[in-house]
Short mmCIF file of N, CA and C in Angstrom, two decimals:
data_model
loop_
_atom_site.label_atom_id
_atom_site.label_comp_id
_atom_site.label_asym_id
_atom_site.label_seq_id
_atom_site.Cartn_x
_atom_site.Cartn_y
_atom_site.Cartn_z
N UNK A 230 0.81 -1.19 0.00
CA UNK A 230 0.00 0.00 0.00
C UNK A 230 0.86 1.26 0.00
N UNK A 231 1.97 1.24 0.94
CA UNK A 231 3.01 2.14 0.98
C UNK A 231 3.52 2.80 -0.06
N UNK A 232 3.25 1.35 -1.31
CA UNK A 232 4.08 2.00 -2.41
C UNK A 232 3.81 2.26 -3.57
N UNK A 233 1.94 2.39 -3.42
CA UNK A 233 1.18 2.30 -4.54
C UNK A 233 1.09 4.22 -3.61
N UNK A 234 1.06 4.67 -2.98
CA UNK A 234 0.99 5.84 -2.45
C UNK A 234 2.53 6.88 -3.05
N UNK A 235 3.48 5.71 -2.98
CA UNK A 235 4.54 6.78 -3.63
C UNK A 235 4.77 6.99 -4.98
N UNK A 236 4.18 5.62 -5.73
CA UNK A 236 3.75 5.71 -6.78
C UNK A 236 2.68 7.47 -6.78
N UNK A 237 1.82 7.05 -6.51
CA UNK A 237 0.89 8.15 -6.88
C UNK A 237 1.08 10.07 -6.73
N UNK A 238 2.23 9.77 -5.84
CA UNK A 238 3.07 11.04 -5.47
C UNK A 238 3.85 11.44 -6.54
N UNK A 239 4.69 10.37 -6.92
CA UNK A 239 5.87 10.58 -8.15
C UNK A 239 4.67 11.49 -9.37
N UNK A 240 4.08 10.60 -9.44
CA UNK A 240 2.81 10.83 -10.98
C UNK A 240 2.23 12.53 -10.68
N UNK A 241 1.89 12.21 -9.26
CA UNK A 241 1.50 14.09 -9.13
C UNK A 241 2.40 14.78 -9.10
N UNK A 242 3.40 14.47 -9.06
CA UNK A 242 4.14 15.84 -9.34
C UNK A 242 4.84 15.83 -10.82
N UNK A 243 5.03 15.10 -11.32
CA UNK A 243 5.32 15.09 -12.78
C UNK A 243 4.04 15.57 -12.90
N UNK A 244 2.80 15.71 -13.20
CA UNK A 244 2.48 16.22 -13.84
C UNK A 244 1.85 17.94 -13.25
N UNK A 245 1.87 17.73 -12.07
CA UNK A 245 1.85 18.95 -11.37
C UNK A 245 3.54 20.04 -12.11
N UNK A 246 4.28 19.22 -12.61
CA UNK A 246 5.37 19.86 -12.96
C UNK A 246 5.55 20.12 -14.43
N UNK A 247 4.67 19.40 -15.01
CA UNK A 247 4.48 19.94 -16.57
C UNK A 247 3.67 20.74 -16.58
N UNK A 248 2.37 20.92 -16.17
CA UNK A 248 1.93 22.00 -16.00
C UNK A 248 2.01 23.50 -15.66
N UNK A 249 3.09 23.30 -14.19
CA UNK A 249 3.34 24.72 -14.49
C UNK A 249 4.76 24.91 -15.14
N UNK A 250 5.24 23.79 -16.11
CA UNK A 250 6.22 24.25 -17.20
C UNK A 250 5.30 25.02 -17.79
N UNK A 251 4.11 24.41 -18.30
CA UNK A 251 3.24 24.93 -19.87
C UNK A 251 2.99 26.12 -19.25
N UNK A 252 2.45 26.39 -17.93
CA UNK A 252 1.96 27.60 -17.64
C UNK A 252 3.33 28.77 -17.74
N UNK A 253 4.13 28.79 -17.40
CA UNK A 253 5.29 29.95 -17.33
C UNK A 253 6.11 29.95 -18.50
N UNK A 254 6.09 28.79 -19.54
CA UNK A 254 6.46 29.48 -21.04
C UNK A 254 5.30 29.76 -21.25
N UNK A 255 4.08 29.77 -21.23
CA UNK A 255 2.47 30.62 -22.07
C UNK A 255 2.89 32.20 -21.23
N UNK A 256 3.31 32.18 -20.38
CA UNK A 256 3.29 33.62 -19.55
C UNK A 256 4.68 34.15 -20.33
N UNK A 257 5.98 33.43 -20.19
CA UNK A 257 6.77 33.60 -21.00
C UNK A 257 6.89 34.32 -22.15
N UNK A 258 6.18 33.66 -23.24
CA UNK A 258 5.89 34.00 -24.60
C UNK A 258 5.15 35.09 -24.73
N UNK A 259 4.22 35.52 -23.87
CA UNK A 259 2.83 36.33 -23.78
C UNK A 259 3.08 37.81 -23.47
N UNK A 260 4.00 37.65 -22.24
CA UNK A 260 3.87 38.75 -21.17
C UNK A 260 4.98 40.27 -22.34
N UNK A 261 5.52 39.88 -22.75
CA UNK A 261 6.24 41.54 -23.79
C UNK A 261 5.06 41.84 -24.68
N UNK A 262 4.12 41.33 -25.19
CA UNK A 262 3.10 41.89 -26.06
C UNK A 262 2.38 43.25 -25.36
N UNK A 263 1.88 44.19 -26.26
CA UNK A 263 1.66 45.23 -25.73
C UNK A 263 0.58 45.50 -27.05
N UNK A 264 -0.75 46.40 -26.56
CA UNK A 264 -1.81 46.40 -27.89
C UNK A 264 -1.22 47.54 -28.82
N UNK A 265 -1.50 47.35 -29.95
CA UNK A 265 -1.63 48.18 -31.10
C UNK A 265 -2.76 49.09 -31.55
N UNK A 266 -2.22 50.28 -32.19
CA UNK A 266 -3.39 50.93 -32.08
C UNK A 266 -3.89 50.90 -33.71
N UNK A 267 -5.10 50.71 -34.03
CA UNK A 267 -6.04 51.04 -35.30
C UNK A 267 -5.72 52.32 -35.98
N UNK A 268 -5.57 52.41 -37.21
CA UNK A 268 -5.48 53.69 -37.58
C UNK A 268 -6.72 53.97 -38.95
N UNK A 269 -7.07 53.01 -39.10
CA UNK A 269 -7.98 53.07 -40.29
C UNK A 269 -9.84 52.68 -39.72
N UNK A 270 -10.35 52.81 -40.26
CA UNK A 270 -12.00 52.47 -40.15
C UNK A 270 -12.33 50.95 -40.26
N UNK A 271 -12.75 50.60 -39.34
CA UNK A 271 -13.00 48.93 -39.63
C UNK A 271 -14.56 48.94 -39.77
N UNK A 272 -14.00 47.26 -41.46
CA UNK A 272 -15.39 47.44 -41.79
C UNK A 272 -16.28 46.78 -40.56
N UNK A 273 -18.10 46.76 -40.60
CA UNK A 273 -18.53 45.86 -39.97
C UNK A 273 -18.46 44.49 -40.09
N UNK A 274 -18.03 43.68 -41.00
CA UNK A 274 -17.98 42.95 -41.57
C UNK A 274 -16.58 42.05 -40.68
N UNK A 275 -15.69 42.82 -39.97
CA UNK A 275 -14.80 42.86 -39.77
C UNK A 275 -14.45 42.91 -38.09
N UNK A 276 -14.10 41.85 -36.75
CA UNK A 276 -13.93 42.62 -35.43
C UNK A 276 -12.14 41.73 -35.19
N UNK A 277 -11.67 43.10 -34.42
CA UNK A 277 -10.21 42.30 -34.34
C UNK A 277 -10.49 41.80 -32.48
N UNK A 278 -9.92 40.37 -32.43
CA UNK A 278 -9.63 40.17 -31.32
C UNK A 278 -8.72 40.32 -30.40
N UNK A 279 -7.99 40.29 -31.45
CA UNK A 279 -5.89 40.33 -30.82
C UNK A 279 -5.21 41.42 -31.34
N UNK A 280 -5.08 42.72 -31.12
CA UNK A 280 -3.81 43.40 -32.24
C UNK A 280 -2.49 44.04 -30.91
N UNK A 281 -1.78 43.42 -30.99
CA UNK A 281 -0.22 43.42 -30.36
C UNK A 281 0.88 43.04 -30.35
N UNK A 282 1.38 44.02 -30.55
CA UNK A 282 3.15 43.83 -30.79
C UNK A 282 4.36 43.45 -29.46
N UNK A 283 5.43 42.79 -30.04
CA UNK A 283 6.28 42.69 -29.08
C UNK A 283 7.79 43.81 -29.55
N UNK A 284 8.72 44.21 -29.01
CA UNK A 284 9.69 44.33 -29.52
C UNK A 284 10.10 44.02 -30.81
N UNK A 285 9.62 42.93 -31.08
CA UNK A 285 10.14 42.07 -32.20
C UNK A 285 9.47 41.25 -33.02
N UNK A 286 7.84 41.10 -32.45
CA UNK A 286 7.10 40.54 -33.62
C UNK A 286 5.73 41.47 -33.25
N UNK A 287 4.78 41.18 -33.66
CA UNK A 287 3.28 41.79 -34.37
C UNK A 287 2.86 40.49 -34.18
N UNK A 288 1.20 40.58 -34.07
CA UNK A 288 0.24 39.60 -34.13
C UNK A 288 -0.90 40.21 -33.84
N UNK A 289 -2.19 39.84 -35.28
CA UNK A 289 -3.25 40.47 -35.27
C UNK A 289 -4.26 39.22 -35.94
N UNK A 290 -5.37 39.13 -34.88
CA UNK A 290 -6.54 37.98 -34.87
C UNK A 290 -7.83 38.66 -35.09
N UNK A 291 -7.98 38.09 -35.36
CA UNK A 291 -9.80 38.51 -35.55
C UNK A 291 -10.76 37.89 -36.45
N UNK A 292 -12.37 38.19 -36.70
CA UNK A 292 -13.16 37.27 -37.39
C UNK A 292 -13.64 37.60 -38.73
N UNK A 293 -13.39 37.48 -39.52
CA UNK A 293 -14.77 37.81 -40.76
C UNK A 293 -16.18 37.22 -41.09
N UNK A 294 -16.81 37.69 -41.40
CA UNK A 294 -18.24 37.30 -41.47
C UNK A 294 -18.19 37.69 -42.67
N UNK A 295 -19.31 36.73 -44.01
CA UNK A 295 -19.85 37.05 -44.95
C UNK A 295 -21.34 37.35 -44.18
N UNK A 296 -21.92 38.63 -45.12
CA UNK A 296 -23.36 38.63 -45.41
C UNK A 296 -23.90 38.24 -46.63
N UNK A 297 -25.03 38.70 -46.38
CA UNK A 297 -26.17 38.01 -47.67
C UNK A 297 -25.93 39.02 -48.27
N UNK A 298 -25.61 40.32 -48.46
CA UNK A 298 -25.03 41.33 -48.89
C UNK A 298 -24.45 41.48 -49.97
N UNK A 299 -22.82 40.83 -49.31
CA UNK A 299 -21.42 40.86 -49.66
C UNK A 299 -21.22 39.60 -49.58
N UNK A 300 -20.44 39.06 -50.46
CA UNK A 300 -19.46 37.73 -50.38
C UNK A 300 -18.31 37.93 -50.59
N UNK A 301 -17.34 38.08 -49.43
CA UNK A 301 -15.85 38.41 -49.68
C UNK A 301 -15.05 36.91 -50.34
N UNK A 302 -15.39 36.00 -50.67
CA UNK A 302 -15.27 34.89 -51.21
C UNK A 302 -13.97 35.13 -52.60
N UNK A 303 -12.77 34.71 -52.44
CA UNK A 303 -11.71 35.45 -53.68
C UNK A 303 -11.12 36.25 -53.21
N UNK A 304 -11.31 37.48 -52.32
CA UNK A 304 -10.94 38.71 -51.93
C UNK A 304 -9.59 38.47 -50.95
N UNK A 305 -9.53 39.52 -50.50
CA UNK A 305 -7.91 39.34 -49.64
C UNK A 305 -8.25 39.98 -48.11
N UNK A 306 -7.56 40.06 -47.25
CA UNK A 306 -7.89 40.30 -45.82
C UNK A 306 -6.26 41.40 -46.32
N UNK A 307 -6.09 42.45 -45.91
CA UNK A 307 -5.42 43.38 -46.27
C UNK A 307 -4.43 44.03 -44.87
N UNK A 308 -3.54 43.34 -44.41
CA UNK A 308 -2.92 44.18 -43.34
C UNK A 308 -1.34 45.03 -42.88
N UNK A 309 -1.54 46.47 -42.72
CA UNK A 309 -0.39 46.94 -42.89
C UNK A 309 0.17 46.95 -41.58
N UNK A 310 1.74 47.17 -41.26
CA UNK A 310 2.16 47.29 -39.63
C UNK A 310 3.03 48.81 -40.02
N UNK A 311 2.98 49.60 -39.18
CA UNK A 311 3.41 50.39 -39.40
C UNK A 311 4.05 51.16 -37.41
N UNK A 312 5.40 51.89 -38.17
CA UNK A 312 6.56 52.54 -36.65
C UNK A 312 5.78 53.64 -36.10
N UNK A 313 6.68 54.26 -35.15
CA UNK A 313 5.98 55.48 -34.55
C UNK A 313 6.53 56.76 -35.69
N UNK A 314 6.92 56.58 -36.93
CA UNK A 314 6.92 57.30 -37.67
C UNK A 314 6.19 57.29 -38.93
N UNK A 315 5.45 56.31 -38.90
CA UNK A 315 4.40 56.06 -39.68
C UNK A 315 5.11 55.24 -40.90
N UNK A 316 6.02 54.86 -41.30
CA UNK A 316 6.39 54.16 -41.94
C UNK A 316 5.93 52.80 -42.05
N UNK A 317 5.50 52.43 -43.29
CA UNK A 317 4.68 51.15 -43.19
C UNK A 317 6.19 50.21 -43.40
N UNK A 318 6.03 49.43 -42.20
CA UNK A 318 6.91 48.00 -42.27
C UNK A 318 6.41 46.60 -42.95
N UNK A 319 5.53 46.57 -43.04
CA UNK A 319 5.52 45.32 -43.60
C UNK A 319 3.69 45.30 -43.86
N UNK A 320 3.25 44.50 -45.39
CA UNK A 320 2.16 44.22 -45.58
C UNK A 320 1.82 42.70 -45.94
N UNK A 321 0.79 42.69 -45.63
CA UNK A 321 0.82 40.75 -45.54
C UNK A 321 -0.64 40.95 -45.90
N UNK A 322 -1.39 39.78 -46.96
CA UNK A 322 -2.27 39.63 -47.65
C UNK A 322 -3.07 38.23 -47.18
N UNK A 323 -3.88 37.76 -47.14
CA UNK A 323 -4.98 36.55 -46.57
C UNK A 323 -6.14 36.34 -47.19
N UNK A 324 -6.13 35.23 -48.69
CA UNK A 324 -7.03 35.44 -49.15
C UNK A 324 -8.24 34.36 -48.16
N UNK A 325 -9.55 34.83 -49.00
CA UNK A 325 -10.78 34.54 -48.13
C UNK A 325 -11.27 33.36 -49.23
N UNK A 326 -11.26 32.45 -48.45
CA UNK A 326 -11.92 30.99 -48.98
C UNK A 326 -12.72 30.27 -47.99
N UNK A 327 -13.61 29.67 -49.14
CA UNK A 327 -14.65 28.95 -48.46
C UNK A 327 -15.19 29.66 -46.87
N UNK A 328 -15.65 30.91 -47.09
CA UNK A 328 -16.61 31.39 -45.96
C UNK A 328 -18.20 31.47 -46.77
N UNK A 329 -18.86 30.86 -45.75
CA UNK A 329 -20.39 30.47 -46.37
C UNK A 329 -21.03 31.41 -45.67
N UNK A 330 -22.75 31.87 -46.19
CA UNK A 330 -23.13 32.87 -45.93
C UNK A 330 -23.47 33.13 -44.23
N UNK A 331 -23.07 34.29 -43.93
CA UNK A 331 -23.13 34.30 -42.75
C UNK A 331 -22.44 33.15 -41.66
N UNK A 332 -21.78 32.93 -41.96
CA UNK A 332 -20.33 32.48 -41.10
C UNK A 332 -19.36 33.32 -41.19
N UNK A 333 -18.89 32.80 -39.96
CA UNK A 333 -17.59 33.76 -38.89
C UNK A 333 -16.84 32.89 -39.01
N UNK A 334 -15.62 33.38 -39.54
CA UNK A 334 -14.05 32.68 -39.33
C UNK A 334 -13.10 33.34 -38.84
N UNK A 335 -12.35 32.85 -38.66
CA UNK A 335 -10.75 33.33 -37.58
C UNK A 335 -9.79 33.31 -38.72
N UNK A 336 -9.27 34.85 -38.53
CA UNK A 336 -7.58 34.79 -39.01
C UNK A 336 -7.00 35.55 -38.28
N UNK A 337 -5.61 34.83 -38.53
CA UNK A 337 -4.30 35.40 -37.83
C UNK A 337 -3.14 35.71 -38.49
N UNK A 338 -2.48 36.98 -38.10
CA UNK A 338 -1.50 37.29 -39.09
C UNK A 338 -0.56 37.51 -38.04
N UNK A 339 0.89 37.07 -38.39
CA UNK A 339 2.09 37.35 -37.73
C UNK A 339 3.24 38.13 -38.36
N UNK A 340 3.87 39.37 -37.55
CA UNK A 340 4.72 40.23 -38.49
C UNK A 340 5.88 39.66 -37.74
N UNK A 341 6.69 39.48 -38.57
CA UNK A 341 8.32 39.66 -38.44
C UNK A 341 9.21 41.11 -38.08
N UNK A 342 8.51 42.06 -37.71
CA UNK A 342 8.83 43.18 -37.66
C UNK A 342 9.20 43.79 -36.16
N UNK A 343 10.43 45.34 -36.45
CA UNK A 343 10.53 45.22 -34.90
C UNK A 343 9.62 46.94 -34.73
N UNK A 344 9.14 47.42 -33.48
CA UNK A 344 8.65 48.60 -32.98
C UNK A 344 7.52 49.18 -33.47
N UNK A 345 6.50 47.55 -34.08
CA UNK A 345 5.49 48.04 -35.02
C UNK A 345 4.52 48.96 -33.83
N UNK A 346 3.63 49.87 -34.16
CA UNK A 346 2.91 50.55 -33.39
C UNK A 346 1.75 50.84 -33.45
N UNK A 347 0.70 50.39 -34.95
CA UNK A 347 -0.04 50.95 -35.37
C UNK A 347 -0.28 49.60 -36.56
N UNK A 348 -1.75 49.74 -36.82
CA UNK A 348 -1.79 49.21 -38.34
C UNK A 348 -3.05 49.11 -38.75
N UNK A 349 -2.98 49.00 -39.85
CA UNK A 349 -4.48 48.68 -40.93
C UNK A 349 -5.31 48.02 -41.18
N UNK A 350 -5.91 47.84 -41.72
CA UNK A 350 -6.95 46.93 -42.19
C UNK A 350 -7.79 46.73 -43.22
N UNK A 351 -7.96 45.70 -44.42
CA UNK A 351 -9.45 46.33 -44.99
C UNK A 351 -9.06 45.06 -46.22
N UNK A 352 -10.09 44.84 -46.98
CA UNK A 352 -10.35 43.83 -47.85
C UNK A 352 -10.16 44.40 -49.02
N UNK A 353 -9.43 43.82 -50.06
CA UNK A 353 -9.26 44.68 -51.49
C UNK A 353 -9.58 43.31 -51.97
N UNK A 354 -9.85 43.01 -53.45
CA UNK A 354 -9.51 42.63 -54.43
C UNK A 354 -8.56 41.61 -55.10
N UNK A 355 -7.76 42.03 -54.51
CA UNK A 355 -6.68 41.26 -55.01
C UNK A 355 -5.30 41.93 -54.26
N UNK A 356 -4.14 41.25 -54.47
CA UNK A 356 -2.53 41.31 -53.80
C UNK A 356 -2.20 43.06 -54.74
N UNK A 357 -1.80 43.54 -54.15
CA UNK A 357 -1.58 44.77 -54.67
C UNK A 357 -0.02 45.02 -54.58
#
């Protein structure tokens, strides 16, 4: 019995100990992000969940919805990152497939960029 108890000790703490591995690299990875600010008009069509930068990277989430309206279906998800001098650093394009009417989907875009501060948004057409 003694040793079905130390058994069960060893097991809790291995996993009591992966856990808070996973927990303090998620805090790790997380904690330099800082939000970004909008500089353009977002459509309705359009809500961001995530927009924040680190030192050294960018990351911007959010949903699109088709209406009965509009079918962004072909089109591109359009996003600029731009410094505290307004200089656009980097643009990255996301075309829109297979969204059915009135469904919500998730995208995510990641910049490679450093001191982004600001950025855009908006659906064109095509890669410009």
């Amino acid at each position: 019995m003694s040793d079905l108890n130390k058994d069960f000790k060893i097991v809790l703490l291995v996993v009591a100990g992966f856990l808070l591995t996973g927990f303090l690299i998620f805090i790790g990875l997380n904690v330099n992000f800082k939000p970004i600010e909008l500089k353009s008009e977002l459509l309705s069509q359009l809500s961001i969940e995530k927009a924040e930068a680190s030192k050294s990277q960018a990351r911007v989430y959010g949903y699109i919805q088709n209406s009965s309206e509009i079918n962004f279906n072909g089109k591109f998800i359009r996003i600029s990152v731009f410094n505290t001098n307004n200089e656009n650093l980097e643009t990255k394009y996301l075309k829109i497939e297979n969204l059915e009417e009135n469904e919500k989907k998730l995208f995510k875009m990641w910049f490679n960029e450093k001191e982004v501060k600001s950025y855009t948004i908006d659906i064109v057409n095509s890669e410009e």
